[in-house]
Tab-separated table of C-alpha atoms in Angstrom:
chain	number	residue	atom	x	y	z
A	1	MET	CA	24.715	2.169	18.462
A	2	SER	CA	28.483	2.648	19.576
A	3	LEU	CA	29.620	0.848	22.854
A	4	ASN	CA	30.051	4.222	24.244
A	5	HIS	CA	26.576	5.214	23.662
A	6	TYR	CA	25.334	2.110	24.758
A	7	LEU	CA	27.121	2.185	27.950
A	8	ILE	CA	25.765	5.704	28.711
A	9	PHE	CA	22.403	4.641	28.195
A	10	ILE	CA	22.601	1.646	30.341
A	11	ILE	CA	24.509	3.495	33.040
A	12	THR	CA	21.450	6.078	32.982
A	13	LEU	CA	19.079	3.575	33.518
A	14	CYS	CA	21.086	2.122	36.247
A	15	ILE	CA	21.147	5.705	37.783
A	16	LEU	CA	17.066	5.838	37.073
A	17	ASN	CA	16.748	2.686	38.776
A	18	VAL	CA	18.272	3.813	41.834
A	19	TYR	CA	16.098	6.839	42.107
A	20	GLY	CA	13.027	4.738	41.405
A	21	GLN	CA	12.220	5.877	38.158
A	22	PHE	CA	10.257	3.431	35.861
A	23	VAL	CA	12.209	2.213	32.973
A	24	PRO	CA	10.153	0.578	30.271
A	25	GLU	CA	11.482	-2.587	28.599
A	26	THR	CA	12.136	-3.382	25.012
A	27	ARG	CA	9.377	-4.245	22.964
A	28	THR	CA	8.044	-5.026	19.351
A	29	GLY	CA	4.562	-4.803	18.037
A	30	HIS	CA	3.414	-1.926	20.113
A	31	SER	CA	1.678	1.158	19.496
A	32	ALA	CA	2.256	4.902	20.284
A	33	VAL	CA	-0.297	7.679	20.800
A	34	PHE	CA	0.589	11.405	21.172
A	35	SER	CA	-1.717	13.620	23.041
A	36	GLU	CA	-0.848	17.150	22.268
A	37	SER	CA	-2.827	18.769	25.330
A	38	GLU	CA	-0.945	16.726	27.675
A	39	LYS	CA	2.492	16.441	26.040
A	40	LYS	CA	2.623	12.902	26.641
A	41	VAL	CA	3.342	9.912	24.334
A	42	TYR	CA	1.389	6.472	25.242
A	43	TYR	CA	3.143	3.258	24.374
A	44	ILE	CA	0.396	0.400	24.515
A	45	GLY	CA	1.257	-3.320	24.310
A	46	GLY	CA	3.824	-5.258	22.308
A	47	TYR	CA	5.888	-7.815	23.576
A	48	ASN	CA	9.592	-8.338	24.800
A	49	SER	CA	10.978	-11.449	22.695
A	50	ASN	CA	13.774	-11.986	25.346
A	51	LYS	CA	11.469	-13.025	27.954
A	52	SER	CA	9.792	-16.260	28.607
A	53	GLU	CA	6.189	-16.460	27.617
A	54	PRO	CA	3.849	-15.527	30.606
A	55	THR	CA	2.676	-18.395	32.890
A	56	GLU	CA	-0.465	-16.319	34.195
A	57	PRO	CA	-3.757	-17.569	32.221
A	58	ASN	CA	-4.429	-13.813	31.468
A	59	PRO	CA	-1.488	-11.664	30.813
A	60	ILE	CA	-1.819	-7.769	30.554
A	61	SER	CA	-0.055	-5.287	28.315
A	62	ASP	CA	2.424	-2.887	29.140
A	63	PHE	CA	1.055	0.445	29.247
A	64	PHE	CA	2.925	3.704	29.975
A	65	TYR	CA	3.592	7.253	28.774
A	66	LEU	CA	6.794	9.498	28.220
A	67	SER	CA	5.865	13.073	29.215
A	68	ILE	CA	7.541	16.336	28.331
A	69	GLY	CA	7.514	18.914	31.112
A	70	ASN	CA	7.808	22.553	30.570
A	71	ASP	CA	11.723	22.371	31.118
A	72	ASP	CA	12.066	19.690	28.338
A	73	PHE	CA	12.638	16.665	30.775
A	74	PHE	CA	11.409	13.407	29.640
A	75	GLU	CA	9.979	11.127	32.196
A	76	PHE	CA	8.193	7.758	32.113
A	77	THR	CA	5.216	6.902	33.996
A	78	ASP	CA	3.641	3.247	34.406
A	79	LEU	CA	0.007	2.845	33.913
A	80	THR	CA	0.170	-1.065	33.355
A	81	SER	CA	-1.621	-1.581	36.717
A	82	GLN	CA	-4.358	0.646	36.104
A	83	ALA	CA	-5.194	-0.048	32.511
A	84	LYS	CA	-5.002	-3.705	32.543
A	85	LEU	CA	-5.158	-4.096	29.036
A	86	PRO	CA	-5.114	-7.921	28.039
A	87	LEU	CA	-1.972	-8.779	26.132
A	88	THR	CA	-1.920	-7.371	22.629
A	89	VAL	CA	0.487	-6.805	19.737
A	90	PHE	CA	0.457	-5.408	16.346
A	91	HIS	CA	-2.604	-3.589	16.823
A	92	VAL	CA	-3.453	0.038	16.514
A	93	SER	CA	-4.159	2.939	18.917
A	94	GLU	CA	-5.413	6.508	18.069
A	95	LEU	CA	-7.122	9.529	20.347
A	96	GLY	CA	-10.832	9.904	19.799
A	97	GLY	CA	-14.015	10.513	21.467
A	98	ALA	CA	-15.943	13.866	21.740
A	99	ASN	CA	-12.955	15.811	23.842
A	100	GLN	CA	-10.152	13.623	21.838
A	101	ASP	CA	-9.240	12.448	25.730
A	102	SER	CA	-9.854	8.926	24.968
A	103	ILE	CA	-7.478	6.407	23.453
A	104	PHE	CA	-9.038	3.346	21.383
A	105	ILE	CA	-7.186	0.053	21.302
A	106	LEU	CA	-8.303	-1.779	17.982
A	107	GLU	CA	-7.671	-5.071	16.080
A	108	GLY	CA	-3.988	-6.968	16.544
A	109	ALA	CA	-3.486	-10.121	17.842
A	110	HIS	CA	-3.940	-11.466	21.348
A	111	TRP	CA	-2.286	-13.964	23.771
A	112	ASN	CA	-6.043	-15.490	23.876
A	113	ALA	CA	-6.445	-16.099	20.251
A	114	GLU	CA	-10.155	-16.857	20.853
A	115	GLU	CA	-10.813	-13.200	22.619
A	116	THR	CA	-13.731	-11.596	21.053
A	117	ASN	CA	-12.527	-8.308	18.794
A	118	TYR	CA	-13.182	-5.973	21.378
A	119	VAL	CA	-12.653	-2.276	20.932
A	120	TYR	CA	-10.806	-1.015	24.104
A	121	ARG	CA	-11.042	2.625	25.419
A	122	PHE	CA	-8.732	4.084	27.776
A	123	ASP	CA	-9.813	7.501	29.328
A	124	THR	CA	-6.543	9.582	29.608
A	125	LYS	CA	-8.459	11.760	32.257
A	126	ILE	CA	-8.818	9.219	34.904
A	127	ASN	CA	-6.624	6.444	33.538
A	128	GLN	CA	-9.357	3.819	33.255
A	129	LEU	CA	-10.039	1.024	30.515
A	130	SER	CA	-13.568	0.124	29.311
A	131	ILE	CA	-15.203	-1.815	26.891
A	132	PRO	CA	-17.854	0.326	25.262
A	133	VAL	CA	-20.892	-0.899	23.741
A	134	VAL	CA	-20.384	-0.594	19.902
A	135	LYS	CA	-22.926	-1.068	17.074
A	136	GLY	CA	-22.522	-2.455	13.636
A	137	LYS	CA	-20.696	-5.454	12.578
A	138	ALA	CA	-17.185	-5.796	13.825
A	139	PRO	CA	-14.323	-6.549	11.177
A	140	SER	CA	-12.187	-9.529	11.364
A	141	MET	CA	-9.023	-9.461	13.492
A	142	ARG	CA	-5.894	-8.546	11.426
A	143	LYS	CA	-2.546	-7.342	12.046
A	144	GLY	CA	-0.059	-5.261	10.388
A	145	ILE	CA	-2.960	-2.204	10.127
A	146	SER	CA	-1.688	1.210	9.841
A	147	SER	CA	-4.423	3.719	11.118
A	148	VAL	CA	-5.088	7.536	10.995
A	149	SER	CA	-7.847	9.467	13.307
A	150	SER	CA	-9.702	12.431	11.510
A	151	GLU	CA	-13.095	14.341	12.912
A	152	GLY	CA	-13.479	11.774	15.564
A	153	LYS	CA	-13.304	8.630	13.219
A	154	ILE	CA	-10.213	6.036	12.971
A	155	TYR	CA	-9.531	4.751	9.347
A	156	LEU	CA	-8.278	1.258	8.939
A	157	PHE	CA	-7.039	-0.423	5.769
A	158	GLY	CA	-5.694	-3.941	4.862
A	159	GLY	CA	-3.646	-6.095	7.346
A	160	GLN	CA	-2.971	-9.556	7.457
A	161	ILE	CA	-3.928	-12.977	9.242
A	162	GLY	CA	-1.508	-15.886	9.632
A	163	SER	CA	2.272	-15.789	9.557
A	164	GLY	CA	5.299	-17.057	7.676
A	165	ASN	CA	4.496	-18.376	4.078
A	166	ASP	CA	0.840	-18.934	5.349
A	167	VAL	CA	-0.497	-15.358	5.198
A	168	THR	CA	-3.679	-13.975	3.972
A	169	PHE	CA	-3.920	-10.380	3.136
A	170	PHE	CA	-6.591	-7.846	3.268
A	171	ASN	CA	-7.864	-5.028	1.692
A	172	ASN	CA	-10.827	-4.239	3.559
A	173	PHE	CA	-11.610	-0.770	4.471
A	174	ASP	CA	-13.023	-0.304	7.882
A	175	ILE	CA	-13.949	3.009	9.741
A	176	PHE	CA	-14.488	3.320	13.433
A	177	ASP	CA	-16.698	6.153	14.730
A	178	THR	CA	-15.227	7.052	18.177
A	179	ILE	CA	-17.981	9.725	18.991
A	180	ASN	CA	-21.282	7.344	17.849
A	181	LEU	CA	-19.351	4.181	18.643
A	182	ASN	CA	-19.892	2.271	15.317
A	183	TRP	CA	-18.406	0.461	12.835
A	184	GLN	CA	-18.486	1.680	9.200
A	185	VAL	CA	-17.342	0.609	5.717
A	186	GLY	CA	-15.298	2.798	3.312
A	187	SER	CA	-15.459	2.721	-0.412
A	188	LEU	CA	-12.809	0.297	-2.146
A	189	VAL	CA	-13.158	1.707	-5.625
A	190	ASN	CA	-9.425	2.091	-6.902
A	191	SER	CA	-8.085	1.086	-3.650
A	192	PRO	CA	-5.009	-0.729	-3.488
A	193	VAL	CA	-4.349	-4.273	-3.331
A	194	GLY	CA	-4.313	-6.095	0.059
A	195	ARG	CA	-1.237	-5.396	2.038
A	196	SER	CA	0.209	-5.158	5.708
A	197	PHE	CA	2.780	-3.285	7.620
A	198	TYR	CA	2.558	-0.224	5.603
A	199	THR	CA	1.956	3.160	6.556
A	200	ALA	CA	-0.617	5.720	6.765
A	201	THR	CA	-0.322	9.510	7.177
A	202	LEU	CA	-2.934	12.024	7.143
A	203	VAL	CA	-2.201	15.261	5.411
A	204	ASN	CA	-5.008	17.834	4.996
A	205	GLY	CA	-7.725	15.468	4.847
A	206	VAL	CA	-5.971	12.989	2.568
A	207	ILE	CA	-4.353	9.950	3.910
A	208	TYR	CA	-1.290	8.723	2.056
A	209	TYR	CA	-0.464	4.932	1.992
A	210	ILE	CA	3.481	3.971	1.662
A	211	GLY	CA	5.064	0.833	1.089
A	212	GLY	CA	4.023	-2.407	2.759
A	213	ARG	CA	3.888	-6.152	1.739
A	214	THR	CA	1.055	-7.204	-0.542
A	215	GLN	CA	2.420	-10.868	-0.887
A	216	VAL	CA	5.004	-13.375	0.589
A	217	ASN	CA	8.627	-11.378	-0.524
A	218	VAL	CA	6.457	-9.047	-2.518
A	219	TYR	CA	6.421	-4.970	-1.620
A	220	SER	CA	4.816	-2.183	-2.926
A	221	PRO	CA	7.280	0.207	-4.448
A	222	LEU	CA	7.675	3.512	-2.984
A	223	THR	CA	7.228	5.032	-6.423
A	224	GLU	CA	3.453	4.310	-6.019
A	225	ILE	CA	1.515	6.450	-3.529
A	226	TYR	CA	-1.897	5.731	-2.714
A	227	GLN	CA	-4.324	8.562	-1.613
A	228	TYR	CA	-7.655	8.372	0.229
A	229	ASP	CA	-9.605	11.541	0.275
A	230	ILE	CA	-11.789	11.470	3.378
A	231	VAL	CA	-14.402	14.068	2.529
A	232	ALA	CA	-14.850	12.669	-1.303
A	233	ASN	CA	-14.371	9.043	-0.195
A	234	THR	CA	-12.348	8.208	-3.207
A	235	TRP	CA	-9.066	6.572	-3.914
A	236	SER	CA	-6.284	7.724	-6.395
A	237	LEU	CA	-2.822	6.478	-7.091
A	238	LYS	CA	-0.178	9.003	-7.644
A	239	LYS	CA	3.418	8.651	-9.022
A	240	ALA	CA	6.508	9.536	-7.002
A	241	THR	CA	9.814	10.230	-8.245
A	242	ALA	CA	13.065	11.349	-6.602
A	243	VAL	CA	15.607	14.447	-6.915
A	244	ASP	CA	18.146	11.978	-8.099
A	245	ALA	CA	18.516	8.118	-8.295
A	246	ASP	CA	20.439	7.717	-4.940
A	247	SER	CA	17.716	9.457	-3.097
A	248	MET	CA	14.915	7.113	-4.146
A	249	PRO	CA	14.150	4.701	-1.111
A	250	GLY	CA	13.917	1.003	-1.511
A	251	SER	CA	10.599	-1.149	-0.736
A	252	ARG	CA	10.254	-1.682	2.682
A	253	THR	CA	7.633	-3.240	5.485
A	254	ALA	CA	7.324	-2.670	9.010
A	255	HIS	CA	8.685	0.983	8.916
A	256	SER	CA	7.040	4.320	10.409
A	257	ALA	CA	5.980	7.418	9.182
A	258	VAL	CA	5.244	10.917	10.363
A	259	LEU	CA	4.441	14.181	8.887
A	260	ILE	CA	7.195	16.936	9.738
A	261	ASN	CA	7.408	20.360	7.936
A	262	GLY	CA	5.030	19.289	5.071
A	263	LYS	CA	6.809	16.196	4.541
A	264	ILE	CA	6.102	12.582	5.326
A	265	VAL	CA	9.474	11.191	6.966
A	266	ILE	CA	9.538	7.415	6.718
A	267	TYR	CA	11.916	5.536	8.838
A	268	GLY	CA	13.355	1.954	8.856
A	269	GLY	CA	11.811	-0.962	7.535
A	270	PHE	CA	13.152	-4.313	5.949
A	271	PHE	CA	13.051	-6.155	2.612
A	272	SER	CA	13.269	-9.454	1.444
A	273	SER	CA	13.061	-11.534	-1.646
A	274	ALA	CA	13.260	-15.143	-3.470
A	275	ASP	CA	16.725	-14.971	-3.166
A	276	THR	CA	17.267	-14.351	0.545
A	277	PRO	CA	15.828	-16.604	3.276
A	278	TYR	CA	15.982	-13.828	5.741
A	279	ASN	CA	15.001	-10.002	5.882
A	280	ILE	CA	17.824	-7.182	5.254
A	281	PRO	CA	17.689	-3.263	6.263
A	282	ALA	CA	15.478	-1.173	3.807
A	283	LYS	CA	17.695	0.955	1.414
A	284	LYS	CA	17.823	4.253	2.838
A	285	THR	CA	16.841	3.987	6.414
A	286	ILE	CA	15.423	7.377	6.374
A	287	ALA	CA	13.884	9.550	3.542
A	288	MET	CA	11.283	12.176	2.975
A	289	LEU	CA	8.132	12.726	0.765
A	290	ASP	CA	7.229	16.176	-0.340
A	291	VAL	CA	3.589	15.906	-0.053
A	292	ASN	CA	3.263	18.850	-2.556
A	293	THR	CA	5.553	17.381	-5.251
A	294	LEU	CA	5.817	14.026	-4.371
A	295	VAL	CA	9.529	13.908	-4.747
A	296	TRP	CA	11.702	11.615	-2.506
A	297	SER	CA	14.698	13.210	-1.094
A	298	ILE	CA	17.127	12.101	1.601
A	299	PRO	CA	17.632	14.605	4.559
A	300	ASN	CA	21.175	15.997	5.526
A	301	PHE	CA	22.252	15.540	9.027
A	302	ASP	CA	24.486	18.001	11.039
A	303	ILE	CA	27.898	16.524	9.978
A	304	ARG	CA	29.561	18.097	13.405
A	305	LYS	CA	27.583	15.626	15.358
A	306	GLU	CA	27.723	11.937	15.413
A	307	ASN	CA	24.057	11.237	14.456
A	308	LEU	CA	22.562	7.566	15.416
A	309	ILE	CA	20.590	6.189	12.447
A	310	PRO	CA	19.714	2.714	13.553
A	311	ASN	CA	18.290	0.192	11.087
A	312	LEU	CA	15.160	-0.840	12.899
A	313	ALA	CA	11.663	-2.293	12.016
A	314	PHE	CA	8.577	-3.048	13.969
A	315	HIS	CA	9.275	0.195	15.972
A	316	THR	CA	6.957	3.209	16.353
A	317	GLY	CA	7.568	6.931	14.968
A	318	THR	CA	6.054	9.610	16.518
A	319	ALA	CA	5.926	13.402	15.647
A	320	MET	CA	5.872	16.092	18.348
A	321	GLY	CA	6.188	19.627	16.360
A	322	THR	CA	9.785	19.231	14.683
A	323	LEU	CA	10.926	16.298	16.715
A	324	MET	CA	10.462	12.391	15.631
A	325	LEU	CA	10.725	9.982	18.287
A	326	ILE	CA	11.684	6.513	17.125
A	327	ALA	CA	10.817	3.844	19.905
A	328	PHE	CA	11.811	0.357	20.474
A	329	GLY	CA	11.265	-2.283	17.751
A	330	ASN	CA	13.779	-4.759	16.360
A	331	PHE	CA	17.475	-4.153	14.648
A	332	THR	CA	17.314	-5.274	11.051
A	333	ASP	CA	21.151	-5.522	10.652
A	334	ILE	CA	21.979	-8.253	13.527
A	335	PRO	CA	21.845	-11.479	13.072
A	336	ASN	CA	19.122	-13.533	14.577
A	337	SER	CA	21.276	-15.429	16.655
A	338	ILE	CA	22.005	-12.271	18.519
A	339	ASP	CA	19.568	-10.205	20.638
A	340	GLN	CA	17.863	-8.060	17.985
A	341	THR	CA	15.716	-5.849	20.414
A	342	ASN	CA	16.107	-2.094	20.557
A	343	LYS	CA	16.085	-0.904	24.172
A	344	VAL	CA	15.922	2.842	23.642
A	345	ILE	CA	14.046	6.035	21.971
A	346	TYR	CA	15.720	7.794	19.643
A	347	SER	CA	15.234	11.462	19.050
A	348	PHE	CA	15.404	13.473	15.522
A	349	LEU	CA	15.350	16.886	15.609
A	350	PHE	CA	14.287	18.746	12.320
A	351	GLY	CA	14.645	22.284	13.311
A	352	ASN	CA	16.651	23.108	10.268
A	353	PRO	CA	16.700	20.694	7.233
A	354	SER	CA	20.270	21.080	6.876
A	355	GLN	CA	20.909	20.767	10.604
A	356	ILE	CA	18.943	17.622	11.569
A	357	THR	CA	20.363	15.749	14.669
A	358	SER	CA	19.599	12.297	16.367
A	359	ASN	CA	20.151	11.228	19.808
A	360	VAL	CA	19.175	8.706	22.425
A	361	ILE	CA	16.824	9.787	25.185
A	362	SER	CA	15.602	8.528	28.460
A	363	SER	CA	13.977	9.768	31.611
A	364	PHE	CA	15.381	13.453	32.846
A	365	VAL	CA	17.309	13.851	29.614
A	366	LYS	CA	16.897	16.978	27.896
A	367	VAL	CA	15.578	17.584	24.683
A	368	ASN	CA	17.899	20.461	23.578
A	369	SER	CA	21.005	21.929	24.328
A	370	SER	CA	22.869	25.455	23.865
A	371	ASN	CA	24.014	24.064	20.483
A	372	ASN	CA	20.581	22.820	19.364
A	373	PRO	CA	17.447	24.325	18.407
A	374	LYS	CA	14.694	23.955	20.458
A	375	PRO	CA	11.840	21.559	19.156
A	376	GLN	CA	8.976	23.519	18.486
A	377	LEU	CA	5.906	21.405	20.220
A	378	PRO	CA	2.454	21.896	19.588
A	379	THR	CA	0.819	24.337	21.603
A	380	SER	CA	-1.887	23.394	24.272
A	381	THR	CA	-4.201	25.258	26.587
A	382	SER	CA	-3.665	22.590	29.042
A	383	ASN	CA	-1.949	23.789	31.997
A	384	LYS	CA	-1.787	20.542	34.133
A	385	ILE	CA	1.230	19.900	35.962
A	386	ASN	CA	2.522	16.096	36.523
A	387	PRO	CA	2.400	15.476	40.145
A	388	GLN	CA	5.025	12.770	39.777
A	389	GLN	CA	7.421	15.392	38.187
A	390	PRO	CA	10.256	16.194	40.956
A	391	SER	CA	11.098	19.540	41.606
A	392	SER	CA	13.340	21.974	40.124
A	393	LEU	CA	16.074	21.485	42.567
A	394	SER	CA	15.516	17.507	42.646
A	395	LYS	CA	15.971	17.492	39.065
A	396	VAL	CA	19.175	19.578	39.511
A	397	VAL	CA	20.406	17.146	42.214
A	398	ILE	CA	19.590	14.003	39.963
A	399	VAL	CA	21.182	15.467	36.946
A	400	GLY	CA	24.237	16.309	38.918
A	401	VAL	CA	24.781	13.103	40.340
A	402	SER	CA	23.784	11.542	37.112
A	403	ILE	CA	26.567	13.230	35.234
A	404	VAL	CA	29.371	12.260	38.166
A	405	SER	CA	28.191	8.656	37.964
A	406	VAL	CA	28.227	8.286	34.402
A	407	SER	CA	31.766	10.092	34.363
A	408	VAL	CA	33.037	7.598	36.901
A	409	ALA	CA	31.452	4.525	35.181
A	410	LEU	CA	32.779	5.601	31.758
A	411	ALA	CA	36.387	5.619	33.158
A	412	ILE	CA	35.865	2.181	34.171
A	413	PHE	CA	34.537	1.045	31.000
A	414	ALA	CA	36.978	2.952	28.879
A	415	ALA	CA	39.245	0.190	28.574
A	416	ILE	CA	36.520	-2.032	27.391
A	417	SER	CA	35.455	0.445	24.786
A	418	VAL	CA	38.951	0.497	23.316
A	419	ALA	CA	39.235	-3.130	23.282
A	420	TYR	CA	35.619	-3.399	21.513
A	421	LYS	CA	36.429	-0.668	18.855
A	422	ARG	CA	39.645	-2.754	17.692
A	423	LYS	CA	37.431	-5.849	17.122
A	424	LYS	CA	34.397	-3.977	15.758
A	425	LYS	CA	35.139	-3.451	11.941
A	426	ASN	CA	33.659	-3.570	8.388
A	427	GLN	CA	29.897	-2.800	9.768
A	428	VAL	CA	27.323	-2.628	7.033
A	429	GLN	CA	25.041	0.389	7.002
A	430	SER	CA	22.048	0.629	4.619
A	431	GLY	CA	22.117	3.322	1.883
A	432	ASP	CA	25.227	2.653	0.105
A	433	VAL	CA	24.079	1.080	-3.189
A	434	LEU	CA	22.396	3.482	-5.767
A	435	ASN	CA	18.931	2.574	-6.150
A	436	ASN	CA	17.398	2.586	-9.560
A	437	PRO	CA	13.488	3.896	-9.331
A	438	ASN	CA	12.611	2.013	-12.561
A	439	ASN	CA	13.222	-1.539	-11.131
A	440	GLU	CA	11.177	-1.574	-8.081
A	441	ASN	CA	9.513	-5.060	-8.782
A	442	ASN	CA	12.442	-6.829	-9.862
A	443	GLU	CA	13.667	-9.452	-7.691
A	444	LYS	CA	17.148	-8.610	-9.193
A	445	TYR	CA	16.971	-5.232	-8.100
A	446	HIS	CA	18.480	-5.689	-4.553
A	447	TYR	CA	20.943	-8.184	-5.649
A	448	GLU	CA	24.083	-6.018	-5.200
A	449	TYR	CA	22.855	-4.599	-1.700
A	450	GLN	CA	22.003	-8.273	-0.423
A	451	GLN	CA	25.349	-9.481	-1.091
A	452	GLN	CA	26.592	-7.090	1.472
A	453	TYR	CA	24.758	-8.989	4.021
A	454	THR	CA	24.526	-12.502	2.411
A	455	SER	CA	28.304	-13.336	3.400
A	456	GLN	CA	27.818	-11.772	6.871
A	457	PHE	CA	24.336	-13.295	7.931
A	458	ALA	CA	23.727	-16.446	5.721
A	459	SER	CA	25.262	-19.269	7.762
A	460	GLN	CA	23.365	-17.632	11.082
A	461	GLN	CA	20.120	-17.001	9.387
A	462	SER	CA	19.261	-19.739	7.199
A	463	GLN	CA	17.428	-21.605	9.720
A	464	GLN	CA	16.173	-18.460	11.621
A	465	HIS	CA	12.939	-16.317	11.470
A	466	TYR	CA	13.009	-12.622	11.782
A	467	THR	CA	11.284	-12.426	15.193
A	468	ARG	CA	11.030	-14.863	18.071
A	469	ASP	CA	7.613	-14.404	19.019
A	470	PRO	CA	5.983	-16.274	21.977
A	471	PRO	CA	4.456	-19.351	20.609
A	472	THR	CA	0.653	-18.376	21.091
A	473	ILE	CA	1.341	-15.082	19.071
A	474	GLU	CA	2.185	-15.614	15.407
A	475	SER	CA	4.968	-13.423	14.018
A	476	PRO	CA	4.146	-11.628	10.783
């Protein structure tokens, strides 16, 4: 992110704090759930690696949502004190229940490692958390699972326990019925080997599994797409190609994936090998897989705008019609001796494949402008109005004051910006080296790409780990 964009965002947050608006902290290992009927994205759990470990005996997770009003304003609302969810990271969350109005929180890692593998249920109508009585044998606690929800059932494959070089990968396939509240087991015939921090995307009753790590420093190539047919309860392996060699994304883990306009859009993630004692950004930060042809391509961005495409991992990706939100996580192209945490939410608008734009959003920031197509949000019959949203007049006042304040603040920081730009040179961005899709499993495959980062980061990262977790929550 450029200094100007960062300053604008920080100043906006200061203005919001003045007006008493809730502003979430940076985090990683969280989950995100989009409720179409309520036009809300719920962000659950995770932790801030910049903060010291909790001193209270039973710390709770952050729990808040981002709402979009009819006038396209974003607004955060904090539910932490109401939910009181025990501190949970690297878990999964999905909508479920007979009316699809409950969020189920499963698996992951807890501050209290001995905590029972509970299933938590959050009622979005009354903002209340409960632990329902569940039938069947609960699976072992794992982290790094990607889930999907279909017809009231949550599908969970793989995951891991442990961290560093002491990791066990699972290929368990568990199914949780959110209506009948019981655990089931899915077929493992022709299923992939154990893996974690991959992505799972539901497309017309078929789950597409992409990427992830299968062993320490061993990654699933993106030429291999595992599919699970929910109705048939069968697995199959499909081969993906690319429109050209440069459009083939590299192997990765801890990335995100969403479905937009018939294409699976993957974002971020990192890669490592025996040749690198640290992790580097995945090649091709953003790529799209056509679900019909299984052909990878790289999206085109509006060249008239300065689009923000940060290298992130352990973030969340959420699709709202033609809008993709990339929230929080860690930067993968910053040395570990520096703060890696991403403190903002990025929006990517796919209104036109040749005119994709990205930006930074925060509370009271409009999604669209006169120069951008309006996001196509899913329709809903819900006519609820958020009582915490200010009136239109209040919003106009807030926005007006915000613009003036930002202008004054930017003038003050202009000298800093100029000095900073003179010092900031030769930054490395992912996706500059051609990718050979035939060498995905070769450790030498990423050699040239690694050299770009080795000289810059090696001396600072050789003694570091990728994440700095609280001591009682192991990092992946």
